[in-house]
Amino acid sequence: MFTVNTYAATSPTGDLVPTPIQRRDVGPHDVLIEIKYAGICHSDIHTVRGDWGPQSYPLAPGHEIAGIVTKVGSAVTTHTVGDRVGVGCMVNSCGQCTNCQAGEEQYCLAGNTGTYGAVDRDGTITQGGYSTHIVVTEDFVVRIPDALDLDVAAPLLCAGITTYSPLHHWGAGPGKKVAIVGLGGLGHMAVKIAHAMGAEVTVLSQSLKKMEDGLNLGADHYFATNNPATFEHLAGSFDLIINTVSAAIDINAYLQLLTLDGALVNVGAPAEPLPVQVFSLIMGRRSFAGSMIGGIRETQEMLDFCAEHGIGSEIEVIPASKINDAYERVLASDVRYRFVIDTATL
């Protein structure tokens, strides 16, 4: 075991503070990563504040990790010292179930091991990327292409794959009309990726205040959902809607915007239930679905796709001392569009 510096929550209500933690020694199949940048995801806030269930403290969040390999275990074959790498929302899975064997480790039937706040293989609680270093088994470390700077690549490990996976799975591409609900950390990546896939992209946001941004990011159209006329005008328009917001919305109203056989896919995770009227589904053979990140293979595919198309996250780099301020700004929707921690400031 060795000690590293982190910023961690010590309770669900207090600030994150400098906190030393223990990392396990590098085993035969492990990779030691010097973290350079770590993105701040809304789910970090939900988790440390106990919105999704009680947590063990201290807890260092962070699952958008970009850094450099500084040591590898004796049996590691996929990474070498000096590699530019990333770690996303999970750091292990059973590896044996049907889903893991299919490369869908995020849906491991035994439950994947989250990058923070989960029980690790040695029985300790995992600690995330608001840290100087992390030790991860090689199978859950991905390569960051040289064409991507590490700071803009970090949020791709959650925001990028969370939106790429459903867009890919539901066939976003030429001839498809795709709507993105919300233009935040997830939404802005969904716009960029859907545009690069060749889809016709519409942003559905509460107001028009980010309209210029949305169009510059690749949206073809932009509508305000606080205007009831939007729902009348766009009824039956979209093959696919990706809902990126983590707050309750009127799902039935959005389902009416789908074409025959259209799908509304939730990637935002509000704490409240989202009631659905069955007739909103059966009258158009519509689907209401969910999607959670992607497997390791698909995450690498996403990174390569983003490198090929010059896609990175729109970021504001902050020192660790500004993490608590950043949390308040995320909750106030005052970020365009992802905070990234410079971990050298730890």
CSV table of N, CA and C in Angstrom, one decimal, residues 138-264:
chain,number,residue,atom,x,y,z
A,138,GLU,N,-5.4,-3.8,-15.8
A,138,GLU,CA,-5.1,-3.4,-17.2
A,138,GLU,C,-6.4,-3.4,-18.1
A,139,ASP,N,-7.3,-4.4,-17.9
A,139,ASP,CA,-8.4,-4.5,-18.7
A,139,ASP,C,-9.4,-3.4,-18.7
A,140,PHE,N,-9.3,-2.5,-17.7
A,140,PHE,CA,-10.2,-1.4,-17.5
A,140,PHE,C,-9.5,0.0,-17.8
A,141,VAL,N,-8.3,-0.1,-18.4
A,141,VAL,CA,-7.6,1.1,-18.8
A,141,VAL,C,-7.6,1.2,-20.3
A,142,VAL,N,-8.0,2.4,-20.8
A,142,VAL,CA,-8.1,2.6,-22.3
A,142,VAL,C,-7.0,3.6,-22.7
A,143,ARG,N,-6.7,3.5,-24.0
A,143,ARG,CA,-5.6,4.3,-24.6
A,143,ARG,C,-6.2,5.6,-25.1
A,144,ILE,N,-5.6,6.7,-24.8
A,144,ILE,CA,-6.0,8.0,-25.3
A,144,ILE,C,-5.2,8.4,-26.5
A,145,PRO,N,-5.8,8.5,-27.7
A,145,PRO,CA,-5.0,8.8,-28.9
A,145,PRO,C,-4.3,10.1,-28.8
A,146,ASP,N,-3.1,10.1,-29.5
A,146,ASP,CA,-2.3,11.3,-29.5
A,146,ASP,C,-3.0,12.6,-30.0
A,147,ALA,N,-4.0,12.4,-30.8
A,147,ALA,CA,-4.7,13.5,-31.4
A,147,ALA,C,-5.6,14.3,-30.3
A,148,LEU,N,-5.8,13.6,-29.2
A,148,LEU,CA,-6.6,14.2,-28.1
A,148,LEU,C,-5.7,14.7,-27.0
A,149,ASP,N,-5.9,16.0,-26.6
A,149,ASP,CA,-5.2,16.5,-25.4
A,149,ASP,C,-5.8,15.9,-24.2
A,150,LEU,N,-5.0,15.6,-23.2
A,150,LEU,CA,-5.5,14.9,-22.0
A,150,LEU,C,-6.6,15.7,-21.3
A,151,ASP,N,-6.5,17.0,-21.3
A,151,ASP,CA,-7.6,17.7,-20.5
A,151,ASP,C,-8.9,17.6,-21.2
A,152,VAL,N,-9.0,17.8,-22.5
A,152,VAL,CA,-10.3,17.7,-23.2
A,152,VAL,C,-10.8,16.2,-23.3
A,153,ALA,N,-9.8,15.3,-23.2
A,153,ALA,CA,-10.2,13.9,-23.3
A,153,ALA,C,-10.8,13.3,-22.0
A,154,ALA,N,-10.4,13.9,-20.8
A,154,ALA,CA,-10.9,13.4,-19.6
A,154,ALA,C,-12.4,13.2,-19.5
A,155,PRO,N,-13.2,14.2,-19.8
A,155,PRO,CA,-14.6,14.1,-19.8
A,155,PRO,C,-15.2,13.0,-20.7
A,156,LEU,N,-14.5,12.7,-21.8
A,156,LEU,CA,-14.9,11.7,-22.7
A,156,LEU,C,-15.1,10.3,-22.0
A,157,LEU,N,-14.4,10.1,-20.9
A,157,LEU,CA,-14.5,8.8,-20.2
A,157,LEU,C,-15.8,8.6,-19.5
A,158,CYS,N,-16.6,9.6,-19.4
A,158,CYS,CA,-18.0,9.5,-18.9
A,158,CYS,C,-18.9,10.2,-19.8
A,159,ALA,N,-18.8,11.5,-19.9
A,159,ALA,CA,-19.8,12.2,-20.8
A,159,ALA,C,-19.7,11.8,-22.2
A,160,GLY,N,-18.5,11.5,-22.7
A,160,GLY,CA,-18.4,11.0,-24.1
A,160,GLY,C,-19.0,9.7,-24.3
A,161,ILE,N,-18.7,8.7,-23.5
A,161,ILE,CA,-19.2,7.3,-23.8
A,161,ILE,C,-20.6,7.2,-23.4
A,162,THR,N,-21.1,8.0,-22.4
A,162,THR,CA,-22.5,7.9,-22.0
A,162,THR,C,-23.4,8.3,-23.1
A,163,THR,N,-22.9,9.2,-24.0
A,163,THR,CA,-23.8,9.7,-25.1
A,163,THR,C,-23.4,8.9,-26.4
A,164,TYR,N,-22.2,8.6,-26.6
A,164,TYR,CA,-21.8,7.8,-27.8
A,164,TYR,C,-22.5,6.5,-27.8
A,165,SER,N,-22.6,5.8,-26.7
A,165,SER,CA,-23.1,4.4,-26.7
A,165,SER,C,-24.6,4.4,-27.1
A,166,PRO,N,-25.5,5.2,-26.6
A,166,PRO,CA,-26.9,5.1,-27.2
A,166,PRO,C,-27.0,5.6,-28.6
A,167,LEU,N,-26.2,6.6,-28.9
A,167,LEU,CA,-26.3,7.1,-30.3
A,167,LEU,C,-25.8,6.0,-31.3
A,168,HIS,N,-24.8,5.3,-30.9
A,168,HIS,CA,-24.3,4.2,-31.7
A,168,HIS,C,-25.3,3.0,-31.7
A,169,HIS,N,-25.8,2.7,-30.5
A,169,HIS,CA,-26.7,1.5,-30.4
A,169,HIS,C,-28.0,1.7,-31.2
A,170,TRP,N,-28.6,2.9,-31.1
A,170,TRP,CA,-29.8,3.2,-31.8
A,170,TRP,C,-29.7,3.7,-33.2
A,171,GLY,N,-28.5,3.7,-33.7
A,171,GLY,CA,-28.2,3.9,-35.1
A,171,GLY,C,-28.3,5.4,-35.6
A,172,ALA,N,-27.8,6.3,-34.8
A,172,ALA,CA,-27.8,7.7,-35.2
A,172,ALA,C,-26.8,7.8,-36.4
A,173,GLY,N,-27.3,8.5,-37.4
A,173,GLY,CA,-26.4,8.6,-38.6
A,173,GLY,C,-27.2,9.3,-39.7
A,174,PRO,N,-26.6,9.3,-40.9
A,174,PRO,CA,-27.3,10.0,-42.0
A,174,PRO,C,-28.7,9.6,-42.2
A,175,GLY,N,-29.6,10.5,-42.4
A,175,GLY,CA,-31.0,10.2,-42.6
A,175,GLY,C,-31.8,10.1,-41.3
A,176,LYS,N,-31.2,10.2,-40.2
A,176,LYS,CA,-31.8,10.1,-38.9
A,176,LYS,C,-31.9,11.5,-38.2
A,177,LYS,N,-33.1,11.7,-37.6
A,177,LYS,CA,-33.3,13.0,-36.9
A,177,LYS,C,-33.2,12.7,-35.4
A,178,VAL,N,-32.2,13.3,-34.8
A,178,VAL,CA,-31.9,13.1,-33.4
A,178,VAL,C,-32.1,14.4,-32.6
A,179,ALA,N,-32.8,14.2,-31.4
A,179,ALA,CA,-32.9,15.4,-30.5
A,179,ALA,C,-32.2,15.1,-29.3
A,180,ILE,N,-31.5,16.1,-28.8
A,180,ILE,CA,-30.8,16.1,-27.5
A,180,ILE,C,-31.5,17.0,-26.5
A,181,VAL,N,-31.9,16.4,-25.4
A,181,VAL,CA,-32.6,17.2,-24.3
A,181,VAL,C,-31.5,17.6,-23.4
A,182,GLY,N,-31.3,18.9,-23.3
A,182,GLY,CA,-30.3,19.5,-22.4
A,182,GLY,C,-29.0,19.8,-23.0
A,183,LEU,N,-28.4,20.9,-22.8
A,183,LEU,CA,-27.1,21.3,-23.4
A,183,LEU,C,-26.2,21.5,-22.2
A,184,GLY,N,-25.8,20.5,-21.5
A,184,GLY,CA,-24.9,20.6,-20.4
A,184,GLY,C,-23.7,19.7,-20.7
A,185,GLY,N,-23.1,19.1,-19.6
A,185,GLY,CA,-21.9,18.3,-19.7
A,185,GLY,C,-22.1,17.1,-20.7
A,186,LEU,N,-23.2,16.4,-20.5
A,186,LEU,CA,-23.6,15.3,-21.4
A,186,LEU,C,-24.1,15.8,-22.7
A,187,GLY,N,-25.0,16.8,-22.7
A,187,GLY,CA,-25.7,17.2,-23.9
A,187,GLY,C,-24.8,17.8,-24.9
A,188,HIS,N,-23.8,18.6,-24.5
A,188,HIS,CA,-22.9,19.2,-25.5
A,188,HIS,C,-22.1,18.1,-26.2
A,189,MET,N,-21.7,17.0,-25.5
A,189,MET,CA,-21.0,15.9,-26.1
A,189,MET,C,-21.9,15.1,-27.1
A,190,ALA,N,-23.2,15.0,-26.7
A,190,ALA,CA,-24.2,14.3,-27.5
A,190,ALA,C,-24.3,15.0,-28.9
A,191,VAL,N,-24.4,16.4,-28.8
A,191,VAL,CA,-24.5,17.2,-30.0
A,191,VAL,C,-23.3,16.9,-30.9
A,192,LYS,N,-22.1,17.1,-30.3
A,192,LYS,CA,-20.9,16.9,-31.2
A,192,LYS,C,-20.9,15.5,-31.8
A,193,ILE,N,-21.1,14.5,-31.0
A,193,ILE,CA,-21.0,13.1,-31.5
A,193,ILE,C,-22.1,12.8,-32.6
A,194,ALA,N,-23.3,13.2,-32.3
A,194,ALA,CA,-24.4,12.9,-33.2
A,194,ALA,C,-24.2,13.6,-34.5
A,195,HIS,N,-23.7,14.9,-34.5
A,195,HIS,CA,-23.3,15.6,-35.7
A,195,HIS,C,-22.2,14.9,-36.5
A,196,ALA,N,-21.2,14.5,-35.8
A,196,ALA,CA,-20.1,13.8,-36.4
A,196,ALA,C,-20.6,12.4,-37.1
A,197,MET,N,-21.6,11.8,-36.5
A,197,MET,CA,-22.1,10.6,-37.0
A,197,MET,C,-23.0,10.8,-38.3
A,198,GLY,N,-23.3,12.1,-38.5
A,198,GLY,CA,-24.1,12.4,-39.7
A,198,GLY,C,-25.6,12.6,-39.5
A,199,ALA,N,-26.0,12.6,-38.3
A,199,ALA,CA,-27.5,12.8,-38.0
A,199,ALA,C,-27.9,14.3,-38.2
A,200,GLU,N,-29.1,14.5,-38.3
A,200,GLU,CA,-29.7,15.9,-38.2
A,200,GLU,C,-30.0,16.1,-36.8
A,201,VAL,N,-29.4,17.1,-36.2
A,201,VAL,CA,-29.4,17.2,-34.7
A,201,VAL,C,-30.2,18.4,-34.3
A,202,THR,N,-31.1,18.2,-33.3
A,202,THR,CA,-31.9,19.3,-32.7
A,202,THR,C,-31.6,19.3,-31.2
A,203,VAL,N,-31.4,20.5,-30.6
A,203,VAL,CA,-31.3,20.6,-29.2
A,203,VAL,C,-32.6,21.1,-28.6
A,204,LEU,N,-33.1,20.4,-27.6
A,204,LEU,CA,-34.3,20.8,-26.8
A,204,LEU,C,-33.8,21.3,-25.5
A,205,SER,N,-33.8,22.6,-25.2
A,205,SER,CA,-33.3,23.2,-24.0
A,205,SER,C,-34.4,24.0,-23.4
A,206,GLN,N,-34.3,24.3,-22.1
A,206,GLN,CA,-35.4,25.0,-21.4
A,206,GLN,C,-35.6,26.4,-22.0
A,207,SER,N,-34.5,27.0,-22.4
A,207,SER,CA,-34.6,28.4,-23.0
A,207,SER,C,-33.6,28.4,-24.2
A,208,LEU,N,-33.6,29.6,-24.8
A,208,LEU,CA,-32.7,29.8,-26.0
A,208,LEU,C,-31.4,30.4,-25.6
A,209,LYS,N,-31.1,30.5,-24.3
A,209,LYS,CA,-29.9,31.2,-23.9
A,209,LYS,C,-28.6,30.6,-24.4
A,210,LYS,N,-28.6,29.3,-24.7
A,210,LYS,CA,-27.4,28.6,-25.2
A,210,LYS,C,-27.5,28.3,-26.7
A,211,MET,N,-28.4,28.9,-27.3
A,211,MET,CA,-28.7,28.6,-28.7
A,211,MET,C,-27.5,28.8,-29.6
A,212,GLU,N,-26.7,29.9,-29.5
A,212,GLU,CA,-25.5,30.1,-30.3
A,212,GLU,C,-24.5,29.0,-30.1
A,213,ASP,N,-24.3,28.6,-28.8
A,213,ASP,CA,-23.4,27.5,-28.5
A,213,ASP,C,-23.8,26.2,-29.2
A,214,GLY,N,-25.1,25.9,-29.0
A,214,GLY,CA,-25.6,24.7,-29.6
A,214,GLY,C,-25.4,24.6,-31.1
A,215,LEU,N,-25.7,25.7,-31.8
A,215,LEU,CA,-25.5,25.7,-33.2
A,215,LEU,C,-24.0,25.6,-33.6
A,216,ASN,N,-23.2,26.2,-32.8
A,216,ASN,CA,-21.7,26.2,-33.1
A,216,ASN,C,-21.1,24.8,-32.8
A,217,LEU,N,-21.8,24.0,-31.9
A,217,LEU,CA,-21.3,22.7,-31.5
A,217,LEU,C,-21.7,21.7,-32.6
A,218,GLY,N,-22.7,22.0,-33.4
A,218,GLY,CA,-23.1,21.1,-34.5
A,218,GLY,C,-24.5,20.9,-34.6
A,219,ALA,N,-25.4,21.5,-33.8
A,219,ALA,CA,-26.8,21.3,-33.9
A,219,ALA,C,-27.3,22.0,-35.1
A,220,ASP,N,-28.3,21.4,-35.8
A,220,ASP,CA,-29.0,22.0,-36.9
A,220,ASP,C,-30.1,22.9,-36.5
A,221,HIS,N,-30.7,22.6,-35.4
A,221,HIS,CA,-31.9,23.3,-34.9
A,221,HIS,C,-31.8,23.4,-33.4
A,222,TYR,N,-32.6,24.4,-32.8
A,222,TYR,CA,-32.5,24.6,-31.4
A,222,TYR,C,-33.9,25.2,-31.0
A,223,PHE,N,-34.5,24.5,-30.0
A,223,PHE,CA,-35.9,24.9,-29.6
A,223,PHE,C,-35.9,25.0,-28.1
A,224,ALA,N,-36.8,25.9,-27.6
A,224,ALA,CA,-36.9,26.1,-26.1
A,224,ALA,C,-38.1,25.3,-25.7
A,225,THR,N,-37.9,24.5,-24.7
A,225,THR,CA,-39.0,23.6,-24.2
A,225,THR,C,-39.9,24.4,-23.2
A,226,ASN,N,-39.6,25.6,-22.8
A,226,ASN,CA,-40.5,26.4,-22.0
A,226,ASN,C,-41.6,27.1,-22.8
A,227,ASN,N,-41.5,26.9,-24.1
A,227,ASN,CA,-42.5,27.4,-25.0
A,227,ASN,C,-43.4,26.2,-25.5
A,228,PRO,N,-44.7,26.2,-25.0
A,228,PRO,CA,-45.6,25.0,-25.4
A,228,PRO,C,-45.7,24.8,-26.9
A,229,ALA,N,-45.5,25.8,-27.7
A,229,ALA,CA,-45.6,25.7,-29.1
A,229,ALA,C,-44.5,24.7,-29.7
A,230,THR,N,-43.4,24.6,-29.0
A,230,THR,CA,-42.3,23.7,-29.4
A,230,THR,C,-42.8,22.3,-29.5
A,231,PHE,N,-43.6,21.8,-28.6
A,231,PHE,CA,-44.1,20.4,-28.6
A,231,PHE,C,-45.2,20.2,-29.7
A,232,GLU,N,-45.9,21.3,-30.0
A,232,GLU,CA,-46.9,21.2,-31.1
A,232,GLU,C,-46.2,21.1,-32.4
A,233,HIS,N,-45.2,22.0,-32.6
A,233,HIS,CA,-44.5,22.1,-33.8
A,233,HIS,C,-43.6,20.9,-34.2
A,234,LEU,N,-43.1,20.2,-33.1
A,234,LEU,CA,-42.2,19.1,-33.3
A,234,LEU,C,-42.8,17.7,-33.2
A,235,ALA,N,-44.1,17.7,-33.0
A,235,ALA,CA,-44.8,16.4,-32.8
A,235,ALA,C,-44.4,15.4,-33.9
A,236,GLY,N,-44.0,14.2,-33.5
A,236,GLY,CA,-43.7,13.2,-34.5
A,236,GLY,C,-42.5,13.4,-35.4
A,237,SER,N,-41.5,14.1,-34.8
A,237,SER,CA,-40.4,14.6,-35.7
A,237,SER,C,-39.2,13.7,-35.6
A,238,PHE,N,-38.9,13.0,-34.4
A,238,PHE,CA,-37.6,12.5,-34.2
A,238,PHE,C,-37.5,10.9,-34.2
A,239,ASP,N,-36.5,10.4,-34.8
A,239,ASP,CA,-36.2,9.0,-34.7
A,239,ASP,C,-35.7,8.6,-33.3
A,240,LEU,N,-34.9,9.5,-32.7
A,240,LEU,CA,-34.2,9.2,-31.5
A,240,LEU,C,-34.1,10.5,-30.7
A,241,ILE,N,-34.4,10.4,-29.4
A,241,ILE,CA,-34.2,11.5,-28.4
A,241,ILE,C,-33.4,11.0,-27.3
A,242,ILE,N,-32.3,11.7,-27.1
A,242,ILE,CA,-31.4,11.4,-25.9
A,242,ILE,C,-31.7,12.4,-24.8
A,243,ASN,N,-32.2,12.0,-23.7
A,243,ASN,CA,-32.4,12.8,-22.6
A,243,ASN,C,-31.2,12.8,-21.6
A,244,THR,N,-30.5,14.0,-21.6
A,244,THR,CA,-29.3,14.0,-20.8
A,244,THR,C,-29.5,14.7,-19.4
A,245,VAL,N,-30.7,15.2,-19.1
A,245,VAL,CA,-30.8,16.0,-17.9
A,245,VAL,C,-31.1,15.0,-16.7
A,246,SER,N,-30.6,15.5,-15.5
A,246,SER,CA,-30.8,14.7,-14.3
A,246,SER,C,-31.8,15.3,-13.4
A,247,ALA,N,-32.8,15.8,-14.0
A,247,ALA,CA,-34.0,16.4,-13.3
A,247,ALA,C,-35.2,15.8,-13.9
A,248,ALA,N,-36.3,15.8,-13.2
A,248,ALA,CA,-37.6,15.3,-13.7
A,248,ALA,C,-38.1,16.1,-14.8
A,249,ILE,N,-38.6,15.5,-15.9
A,249,ILE,CA,-39.2,16.1,-17.0
A,249,ILE,C,-40.5,15.4,-17.3
A,250,ASP,N,-41.3,16.0,-18.2
A,250,ASP,CA,-42.6,15.3,-18.6
A,250,ASP,C,-42.3,14.4,-19.7
A,251,ILE,N,-42.0,13.1,-19.4
A,251,ILE,CA,-41.6,12.1,-20.4
A,251,ILE,C,-42.7,12.0,-21.4
A,252,ASN,N,-43.9,12.0,-21.0
A,252,ASN,CA,-45.0,11.8,-22.0
A,252,ASN,C,-45.0,12.9,-23.1
A,253,ALA,N,-44.7,14.1,-22.7
A,253,ALA,CA,-44.7,15.2,-23.7
A,253,ALA,C,-43.5,14.9,-24.7
A,254,TYR,N,-42.4,14.4,-24.2
A,254,TYR,CA,-41.3,14.2,-25.1
A,254,TYR,C,-41.5,12.9,-26.0
A,255,LEU,N,-42.2,12.0,-25.5
A,255,LEU,CA,-42.6,10.8,-26.3
A,255,LEU,C,-43.4,11.2,-27.5
A,256,GLN,N,-44.2,12.2,-27.3
A,256,GLN,CA,-45.0,12.6,-28.5
A,256,GLN,C,-44.2,13.2,-29.6
A,257,LEU,N,-43.0,13.5,-29.3
A,257,LEU,CA,-42.1,14.1,-30.4
A,257,LEU,C,-41.5,13.0,-31.3
A,258,LEU,N,-41.7,11.7,-30.9
A,258,LEU,CA,-41.1,10.6,-31.7
A,258,LEU,C,-41.9,10.2,-32.9
A,259,THR,N,-41.2,9.8,-33.9
A,259,THR,CA,-41.8,9.2,-35.1
A,259,THR,C,-42.3,7.8,-34.7
A,260,LEU,N,-43.0,7.1,-35.6
A,260,LEU,CA,-43.3,5.7,-35.5
A,260,LEU,C,-42.0,4.9,-35.2
A,261,ASP,N,-42.0,4.1,-34.2
A,261,ASP,CA,-40.8,3.3,-33.8
A,261,ASP,C,-39.7,4.1,-33.3
A,262,GLY,N,-39.9,5.3,-32.9
A,262,GLY,CA,-38.9,6.1,-32.3
A,262,GLY,C,-38.6,5.7,-30.9
A,263,ALA,N,-37.4,6.1,-30.4
A,263,ALA,CA,-37.0,5.8,-29.1
A,263,ALA,C,-36.5,7.0,-28.3
A,264,LEU,N,-37.0,7.1,-27.1
A,264,LEU,CA,-36.5,8.1,-26.1
A,264,LEU,C,-35.6,7.4,-25.1
